PDB file of C-alpha atoms in Angstrom:
ATOM      1  CA  GLU A   8     -18.305   2.703   9.179  1.00 45.00           C
ATOM      2  CA  ALA A   9     -15.180   4.234  10.664  1.00 46.00           C
ATOM      3  CA  HIS A  10     -16.090   3.186  14.203  1.00 46.00           C
ATOM      4  CA  HIS A  11     -15.801  -0.469  13.122  1.00 79.00           C
ATOM      5  CA  LYS A  12     -12.174   0.090  12.163  1.00 91.00           C
ATOM      6  CA  GLN A  13      -9.358  -0.202  14.700  1.00 93.00           C
ATOM      7  CA  ILE A  14      -7.225   2.925  14.337  1.00 94.00           C
ATOM      8  CA  THR A  15      -3.829   2.847  16.080  1.00 95.00           C
ATOM      9  CA  VAL A  16      -1.531   5.881  15.910  1.00 94.00           C
ATOM     10  CA  TYR A  17       2.232   5.648  16.481  1.00 95.00           C
ATOM     11  CA  SER A  18       3.843   9.069  16.568  1.00 90.00           C
ATOM     12  CA  GLU A  19       7.152  10.637  17.511  1.00 80.00           C
ATOM     13  CA  CYS A  20       5.379  14.008  17.710  1.00 73.00           C
ATOM     14  CA  ALA A  21       7.831  15.761  15.402  1.00 78.00           C
ATOM     15  CA  GLU A  22       6.232  18.916  14.078  1.00 82.00           C
ATOM     16  CA  GLY A  23       5.058  18.527  10.511  1.00 85.00           C
ATOM     17  CA  ALA A  24       6.334  14.950  10.223  1.00 91.00           C
ATOM     18  CA  PRO A  25       4.778  12.867   7.417  1.00 91.00           C
ATOM     19  CA  VAL A  26       1.913  10.494   8.159  1.00 92.00           C
ATOM     20  CA  ILE A  27       1.792   7.016   6.631  1.00 92.00           C
ATOM     21  CA  TYR A  28      -1.560   5.201   6.547  1.00 93.00           C
ATOM     22  CA  LEU A  29      -1.272   1.406   6.654  1.00 93.00           C
ATOM     23  CA  PRO A  30      -4.223  -1.009   6.304  1.00 93.00           C
ATOM     24  CA  VAL A  31      -3.301  -4.153   8.258  1.00 91.00           C
ATOM     25  CA  VAL A  32      -4.775  -7.618   7.790  1.00 83.00           C
ATOM     26  CA  MET A  33      -4.001  -8.654  11.379  1.00 84.00           C
ATOM     27  CA  GLY A  34      -2.490  -7.084  14.474  1.00 88.00           C
ATOM     28  CA  ASN A  35      -2.263  -3.353  15.136  1.00 94.00           C
ATOM     29  CA  GLY A  36       0.825  -2.343  13.163  1.00 94.00           C
ATOM     30  CA  SER A  37       3.117  -2.344  16.199  1.00 96.00           C
ATOM     31  CA  GLU A  38       5.619  -4.806  14.682  1.00 95.00           C
ATOM     32  CA  VAL A  39       5.858  -2.753  11.485  1.00 94.00           C
ATOM     33  CA  TYR A  40       6.498   0.376  13.544  1.00 96.00           C
ATOM     34  CA  GLU A  41       9.196  -1.410  15.584  1.00 96.00           C
ATOM     35  CA  ARG A  42      10.916  -2.531  12.377  1.00 94.00           C
ATOM     36  CA  CYS A  43      10.768   1.082  11.160  1.00 95.00           C
ATOM     37  CA  ARG A  44      12.485   2.254  14.351  1.00 95.00           C
ATOM     38  CA  GLU A  45      15.178  -0.420  13.936  1.00 96.00           C
ATOM     39  CA  LEU A  46      15.797   0.888  10.413  1.00 94.00           C
ATOM     40  CA  ASP A  47      16.222   4.445  11.785  1.00 95.00           C
ATOM     41  CA  CYS A  48      13.390   5.887   9.763  1.00 94.00           C
ATOM     42  CA  PRO A  49      13.125   9.695   9.861  1.00 93.00           C
ATOM     43  CA  PRO A  50      10.434  10.957  12.271  1.00 94.00           C
ATOM     44  CA  PHE A  51       6.945  10.102  11.057  1.00 94.00           C
ATOM     45  CA  THR A  52       3.523   9.043  12.261  1.00 94.00           C
ATOM     46  CA  LEU A  53       2.188   5.594  11.407  1.00 95.00           C
ATOM     47  CA  VAL A  54      -1.584   5.112  11.392  1.00 95.00           C
ATOM     48  CA  ALA A  55      -2.497   1.425  11.299  1.00 96.00           C
ATOM     49  CA  ILE A  56      -6.039   0.617  10.157  1.00 95.00           C
ATOM     50  CA  GLY A  57      -7.443  -2.746  11.218  1.00 94.00           C
ATOM     51  CA  GLY A  58     -10.884  -4.283  11.128  1.00 91.00           C
ATOM     52  CA  LEU A  59     -11.166  -4.141   7.338  1.00 91.00           C
ATOM     53  CA  ASP A  60     -13.174  -6.524   5.210  1.00 85.00           C
ATOM     54  CA  TRP A  61     -10.015  -7.178   3.210  1.00 78.00           C
ATOM     55  CA  ASN A  62     -11.316  -8.536  -0.114  1.00 81.00           C
ATOM     56  CA  ARG A  63     -14.353  -6.270  -0.188  1.00 82.00           C
ATOM     57  CA  GLU A  64     -12.977  -2.897   0.940  1.00 88.00           C
ATOM     58  CA  LEU A  65      -9.519  -2.903  -0.661  1.00 86.00           C
ATOM     59  CA  SER A  66     -10.367  -4.041  -4.202  1.00 80.00           C
ATOM     60  CA  PRO A  67     -11.227  -1.298  -6.732  1.00 77.00           C
ATOM     61  CA  TRP A  68     -13.265  -3.705  -8.888  1.00 75.00           C
ATOM     62  CA  GLU A  69     -15.284  -6.849  -8.468  1.00 62.00           C
ATOM     63  CA  CYS A  70     -13.530  -9.970  -9.716  1.00 61.00           C
ATOM     64  CA  ASP A  71     -13.047 -13.638  -8.933  1.00 53.00           C
ATOM     65  CA  GLY A  72     -10.645 -14.797  -6.235  1.00 50.00           C
ATOM     66  CA  THR A  73      -7.057 -15.495  -7.200  1.00 51.00           C
ATOM     67  CA  ILE A  74      -7.257 -19.228  -6.550  1.00 47.00           C
ATOM     68  CA  ARG A  75     -10.036 -21.753  -6.942  1.00 48.00           C
ATOM     69  CA  ASP A  76     -12.846 -21.418  -4.394  1.00 50.00           C
ATOM     70  CA  ALA A  77     -11.240 -18.276  -2.934  1.00 55.00           C
ATOM     71  CA  GLU A  78     -13.419 -15.429  -1.737  1.00 58.00           C
ATOM     72  CA  PRO A  79     -14.169 -13.028  -4.634  1.00 59.00           C
ATOM     73  CA  PHE A  80     -13.074  -9.390  -4.545  1.00 59.00           C
ATOM     74  CA  GLY A  81     -15.927  -7.034  -3.685  1.00 64.00           C
ATOM     75  CA  GLY A  82     -14.852  -3.897  -5.519  1.00 73.00           C
ATOM     76  CA  GLN A  83     -15.706  -1.410  -2.760  1.00 78.00           C
ATOM     77  CA  ALA A  84     -12.369   0.394  -2.424  1.00 87.00           C
ATOM     78  CA  ALA A  85     -14.013   3.707  -3.375  1.00 89.00           C
ATOM     79  CA  GLY A  86     -16.106   3.524  -0.213  1.00 91.00           C
ATOM     80  CA  PHE A  87     -13.075   2.833   1.960  1.00 92.00           C
ATOM     81  CA  LEU A  88     -11.102   5.665   0.315  1.00 91.00           C
ATOM     82  CA  ASP A  89     -13.981   8.029   1.066  1.00 92.00           C
ATOM     83  CA  GLU A  90     -14.011   6.836   4.687  1.00 92.00           C
ATOM     84  CA  LEU A  91     -10.224   7.250   4.899  1.00 92.00           C
ATOM     85  CA  LEU A  92     -10.366  10.840   3.635  1.00 91.00           C
ATOM     86  CA  LYS A  93     -13.448  12.043   5.501  1.00 92.00           C
ATOM     87  CA  GLN A  94     -13.265  10.151   8.790  1.00 93.00           C
ATOM     88  CA  ILE A  95     -10.057   8.258   9.482  1.00 93.00           C
ATOM     89  CA  ILE A  96      -7.559  10.978   8.464  1.00 93.00           C
ATOM     90  CA  PRO A  97      -9.274  13.765  10.468  1.00 93.00           C
ATOM     91  CA  GLN A  98      -9.615  11.436  13.462  1.00 93.00           C
ATOM     92  CA  ALA A  99      -5.989  10.279  13.353  1.00 93.00           C
ATOM     93  CA  GLU A 100      -4.492  13.731  12.766  1.00 92.00           C
ATOM     94  CA  SER A 101      -6.576  15.566  15.377  1.00 92.00           C
ATOM     95  CA  SER A 102      -3.994  14.712  18.055  1.00 85.00           C
ATOM     96  CA  LEU A 103      -0.947  15.808  16.056  1.00 89.00           C
ATOM     97  CA  PRO A 104       0.788  19.109  16.925  1.00 87.00           C
ATOM     98  CA  GLN A 105       0.353  20.407  13.376  1.00 88.00           C
ATOM     99  CA  PRO A 106      -0.691  19.081   9.952  1.00 89.00           C
ATOM    100  CA  PRO A 107       1.728  16.629   8.322  1.00 90.00           C
ATOM    101  CA  ALA A 108       4.198  17.691   5.646  1.00 87.00           C
ATOM    102  CA  TRP A 109       2.614  15.028   3.423  1.00 88.00           C
ATOM    103  CA  ARG A 110       0.586  11.840   3.621  1.00 89.00           C
ATOM    104  CA  GLY A 111       1.440   8.436   2.240  1.00 87.00           C
ATOM    105  CA  VAL A 112      -0.284   5.081   1.937  1.00 87.00           C
ATOM    106  CA  ALA A 113       1.497   1.767   2.450  1.00 87.00           C
ATOM    107  CA  GLY A 114       0.114  -1.703   2.016  1.00 85.00           C
ATOM    108  CA  TYR A 115       0.919  -5.354   1.611  1.00 82.00           C
ATOM    109  CA  SER A 116      -0.652  -7.564  -1.066  1.00 77.00           C
ATOM    110  CA  LEU A 117      -4.206  -6.346  -1.747  1.00 81.00           C
ATOM    111  CA  ALA A 118      -3.604  -3.302   0.486  1.00 86.00           C
ATOM    112  CA  GLY A 119      -0.636  -2.507  -1.772  1.00 82.00           C
ATOM    113  CA  LEU A 120      -2.955  -2.477  -4.756  1.00 80.00           C
ATOM    114  CA  PHE A 121      -5.298  -0.179  -2.839  1.00 86.00           C
ATOM    115  CA  ALA A 122      -2.373   2.128  -2.050  1.00 84.00           C
ATOM    116  CA  LEU A 123      -1.449   2.564  -5.712  1.00 79.00           C
ATOM    117  CA  TRP A 124      -5.064   2.972  -6.791  1.00 80.00           C
ATOM    118  CA  ALA A 125      -5.722   5.573  -4.072  1.00 82.00           C
ATOM    119  CA  LEU A 126      -2.552   7.508  -4.939  1.00 76.00           C
ATOM    120  CA  GLY A 127      -3.779   7.820  -8.499  1.00 71.00           C
ATOM    121  CA  LYS A 128      -7.101   9.274  -7.432  1.00 72.00           C
ATOM    122  CA  GLN A 129      -6.396  11.548  -4.494  1.00 68.00           C
ATOM    123  CA  MET A 130      -4.002  14.501  -4.531  1.00 62.00           C
ATOM    124  CA  SER A 131      -3.800  14.713  -0.718  1.00 69.00           C
ATOM    125  CA  LEU A 132      -1.991  11.346  -0.690  1.00 70.00           C
ATOM    126  CA  ALA A 133       1.551  11.869  -1.938  1.00 62.00           C
ATOM    127  CA  ARG A 134       3.632   8.709  -1.725  1.00 63.00           C
ATOM    128  CA  GLY A 135       3.076   5.005  -1.664  1.00 56.00           C
ATOM    129  CA  GLU A 136       4.601   1.680  -0.843  1.00 50.00           C
ATOM    130  CA  CYS A 137       2.981  -1.216  -2.616  1.00 50.00           C
ATOM    131  CA  ILE A 138       3.728  -4.906  -2.249  1.00 43.00           C
ATOM    132  CA  GLY A 139       1.892  -7.355  -4.488  1.00 38.00           C
ATOM    133  CA  VAL A 140       0.280  -4.978  -6.968  1.00 37.00           C
ATOM    134  CA  ALA A 141      -0.819  -7.797  -9.261  1.00 37.00           C
ATOM    135  CA  VAL A 142      -3.654  -9.228  -7.185  1.00 38.00           C
ATOM    136  CA  VAL A 143      -6.182  -7.628  -9.538  1.00 45.00           C
ATOM    137  CA  PRO A 144      -4.890  -7.918 -13.145  1.00 49.00           C
ATOM    138  CA  ARG A 145      -7.156  -5.144 -14.416  1.00 56.00           C
ATOM    139  CA  PHE A 146      -5.156  -2.498 -12.537  1.00 63.00           C
ATOM    140  CA  ILE A 147      -2.253  -2.417 -14.989  1.00 65.00           C
ATOM    141  CA  ASP A 148      -4.542  -1.779 -17.947  1.00 69.00           C
ATOM    142  CA  TYR A 149      -6.455   0.788 -15.913  1.00 66.00           C
ATOM    143  CA  ALA A 150      -3.262   2.671 -15.057  1.00 70.00           C
ATOM    144  CA  ARG A 151      -1.972   2.550 -18.628  1.00 70.00           C
ATOM    145  CA  GLU A 152      -5.183   3.754 -20.224  1.00 67.00           C
ATOM    146  CA  ARG A 153      -5.918   6.790 -18.101  1.00 61.00           C
ATOM    147  CA  THR A 154      -4.123   9.791 -16.785  1.00 60.00           C
ATOM    148  CA  MET A 155      -4.103   9.581 -13.024  1.00 60.00           C
ATOM    149  CA  THR A 156      -5.997  12.337 -11.241  1.00 58.00           C
ATOM    150  CA  ALA A 157      -3.029  12.650  -8.931  1.00 60.00           C
ATOM    151  CA  THR A 158       0.604  11.723  -9.573  1.00 67.00           C
ATOM    152  CA  PRO A 159       2.475  10.075  -6.679  1.00 69.00           C
ATOM    153  CA  ASP A 160       5.715  11.742  -5.590  1.00 76.00           C
ATOM    154  CA  ALA A 161       7.374   8.338  -5.221  1.00 74.00           C
ATOM    155  CA  ALA A 162       6.525   4.642  -5.240  1.00 76.00           C
ATOM    156  CA  TYR A 163       8.200   1.539  -3.811  1.00 80.00           C
ATOM    157  CA  LEU A 164       7.441  -1.877  -5.346  1.00 79.00           C
ATOM    158  CA  PRO A 165       9.129  -4.887  -3.694  1.00 72.00           C
ATOM    159  CA  LEU A 166       8.971  -8.546  -4.708  1.00 72.00           C
ATOM    160  CA  GLY A 167      10.108 -11.792  -3.109  1.00 64.00           C
ATOM    161  CA  LYS A 168      12.947 -13.445  -5.020  1.00 61.00           C
ATOM    162  CA  LYS A 169      11.074 -16.745  -5.026  1.00 57.00           C
ATOM    163  CA  GLU A 170       8.133 -15.014  -6.721  1.00 50.00           C
ATOM    164  CA  THR A 171      10.315 -14.286  -9.742  1.00 51.00           C
ATOM    165  CA  LYS A 172      11.302 -17.939 -10.239  1.00 54.00           C
ATOM    166  CA  THR A 173       8.188 -20.011  -9.809  1.00 53.00           C
ATOM    167  CA  PRO A 174       5.939 -22.356 -11.787  1.00 56.00           C
ATOM    168  CA  ASN A 175       2.986 -20.880  -9.854  1.00 54.00           C
ATOM    169  CA  GLN A 176       1.024 -18.888 -12.434  1.00 61.00           C
ATOM    170  CA  HIS A 177      -0.306 -16.415  -9.869  1.00 57.00           C
ATOM    171  CA  ASP A 178       3.168 -15.595  -8.510  1.00 57.00           C
ATOM    172  CA  ALA A 179       4.566 -15.321 -12.025  1.00 67.00           C
ATOM    173  CA  ALA A 180       1.757 -12.975 -13.029  1.00 69.00           C
ATOM    174  CA  ARG A 181       2.303 -10.853  -9.913  1.00 67.00           C
ATOM    175  CA  THR A 182       5.976 -10.490 -10.820  1.00 75.00           C
ATOM    176  CA  ARG A 183       5.221  -9.616 -14.445  1.00 76.00           C
ATOM    177  CA  ARG A 184       2.616  -6.997 -13.569  1.00 74.00           C
ATOM    178  CA  THR A 185       4.690  -5.448 -10.806  1.00 76.00           C
ATOM    179  CA  ARG A 186       7.551  -4.954 -13.263  1.00 80.00           C
ATOM    180  CA  ALA A 187       5.067  -3.469 -15.739  1.00 81.00           C
ATOM    181  CA  MET A 188       3.920  -1.029 -13.058  1.00 78.00           C
ATOM    182  CA  GLU A 189       7.530  -0.036 -12.383  1.00 81.00           C
ATOM    183  CA  GLU A 190       8.057   0.644 -16.089  1.00 84.00           C
ATOM    184  CA  LEU A 191       4.867   2.698 -16.308  1.00 83.00           C
ATOM    185  CA  PHE A 192       5.820   4.878 -13.328  1.00 80.00           C
ATOM    186  CA  ILE A 193       9.331   5.423 -14.676  1.00 86.00           C
ATOM    187  CA  GLU A 194       7.825   6.455 -18.031  1.00 86.00           C
ATOM    188  CA  ARG A 195       5.798   9.042 -16.117  1.00 83.00           C
ATOM    189  CA  ASP A 196       8.894  10.362 -14.303  1.00 84.00           C
ATOM    190  CA  ILE A 197       7.736   9.123 -10.894  1.00 80.00           C
ATOM    191  CA  PRO A 198      10.720   8.150  -8.683  1.00 80.00           C
ATOM    192  CA  THR A 199      10.234   4.400  -8.323  1.00 81.00           C
ATOM    193  CA  THR A 200      12.217   1.442  -7.079  1.00 80.00           C
ATOM    194  CA  LEU A 201      11.538  -2.269  -7.420  1.00 81.00           C
ATOM    195  CA  GLU A 202      13.420  -4.183  -4.733  1.00 74.00           C
ATOM    196  CA  LEU A 203      13.920  -7.942  -4.547  1.00 73.00           C
ATOM    197  CA  ASN A 204      13.713  -9.476  -1.068  1.00 62.00           C
ATOM    198  CA  PRO A 205      14.491 -12.995   0.171  1.00 58.00           C
ATOM    199  CA  GLY A 206      11.660 -15.514   0.142  1.00 55.00           C
ATOM    200  CA  ASN A 207       8.215 -15.687  -1.376  1.00 50.00           C
ATOM    201  CA  HIS A 208       5.272 -13.279  -1.281  1.00 47.00           C
ATOM    202  CA  PHE A 209       4.543 -13.901   2.412  1.00 56.00           C
ATOM    203  CA  ALA A 210       8.080 -13.879   3.862  1.00 57.00           C
ATOM    204  CA  GLN A 211       9.053 -11.215   6.441  1.00 70.00           C
ATOM    205  CA  THR A 212       6.040  -9.050   5.706  1.00 80.00           C
ATOM    206  CA  ASP A 213       6.590  -6.621   8.607  1.00 87.00           C
ATOM    207  CA  LEU A 214      10.213  -6.013   7.601  1.00 87.00           C
ATOM    208  CA  ARG A 215       9.263  -5.564   3.963  1.00 83.00           C
ATOM    209  CA  MET A 216       6.642  -2.978   4.885  1.00 87.00           C
ATOM    210  CA  ALA A 217       9.134  -1.168   7.100  1.00 90.00           C
ATOM    211  CA  ARG A 218      11.757  -1.121   4.330  1.00 87.00           C
ATOM    212  CA  GLY A 219       9.196   0.343   1.981  1.00 86.00           C
ATOM    213  CA  ILE A 220       8.157   3.004   4.490  1.00 89.00           C
ATOM    214  CA  HIS A 221      11.826   3.880   5.049  1.00 89.00           C
ATOM    215  CA  TRP A 222      12.285   4.273   1.293  1.00 86.00           C
ATOM    216  CA  ILE A 223       9.301   6.590   0.781  1.00 84.00           C
ATOM    217  CA  LEU A 224      10.294   8.670   3.823  1.00 88.00           C
ATOM    218  CA  THR A 225      13.780   9.256   2.401  1.00 86.00           C
ATOM    219  CA  HIS A 226      13.011   9.836  -1.301  1.00 78.00           C
TER     220      HIS A 226
END
């Protein structure tokens, strides 16, 4: 239920400014917003969503965990998307001076996968930043085999440089599938960038999210 989620709104109150929705695994999104301000992002509203059951609510399909003995993915993203559209968005935007010019979804790791999946299903969500799209391998085949209900206006897909040069099969697969997603979006004429950042998958996550938000706000 929406009341179990922690919704934190950061807004510069610019009329018609875009709204970015960001599921967060910990914290309240304040560090991401501060990094965005340091990067001189155009005016926007950030809505951080905490209190999620990460593996259950952000995965579009049920599947095994990514490493041995890891918690499996619950496949209940459709329920969270419905809650986002019907409860969280109206709640978060009720205090804004006027409706946003557009809405975007940003996310890190599994939340990045959710962002791309949601953008392909819901026309009211326009742009996305996704980090770590490859958590659920089935997504690439899903995206290739169907025409998305909605087409994102733009997508940002970053990777850690250490992810691209690793014997770790999971990191290597994440890199391969993220590049495949970039190619698919470019084929569909969706403005897309894949950016390499220092470190591995978990390095400087707040800064990476802020860089992605800056990109989708300016493209």
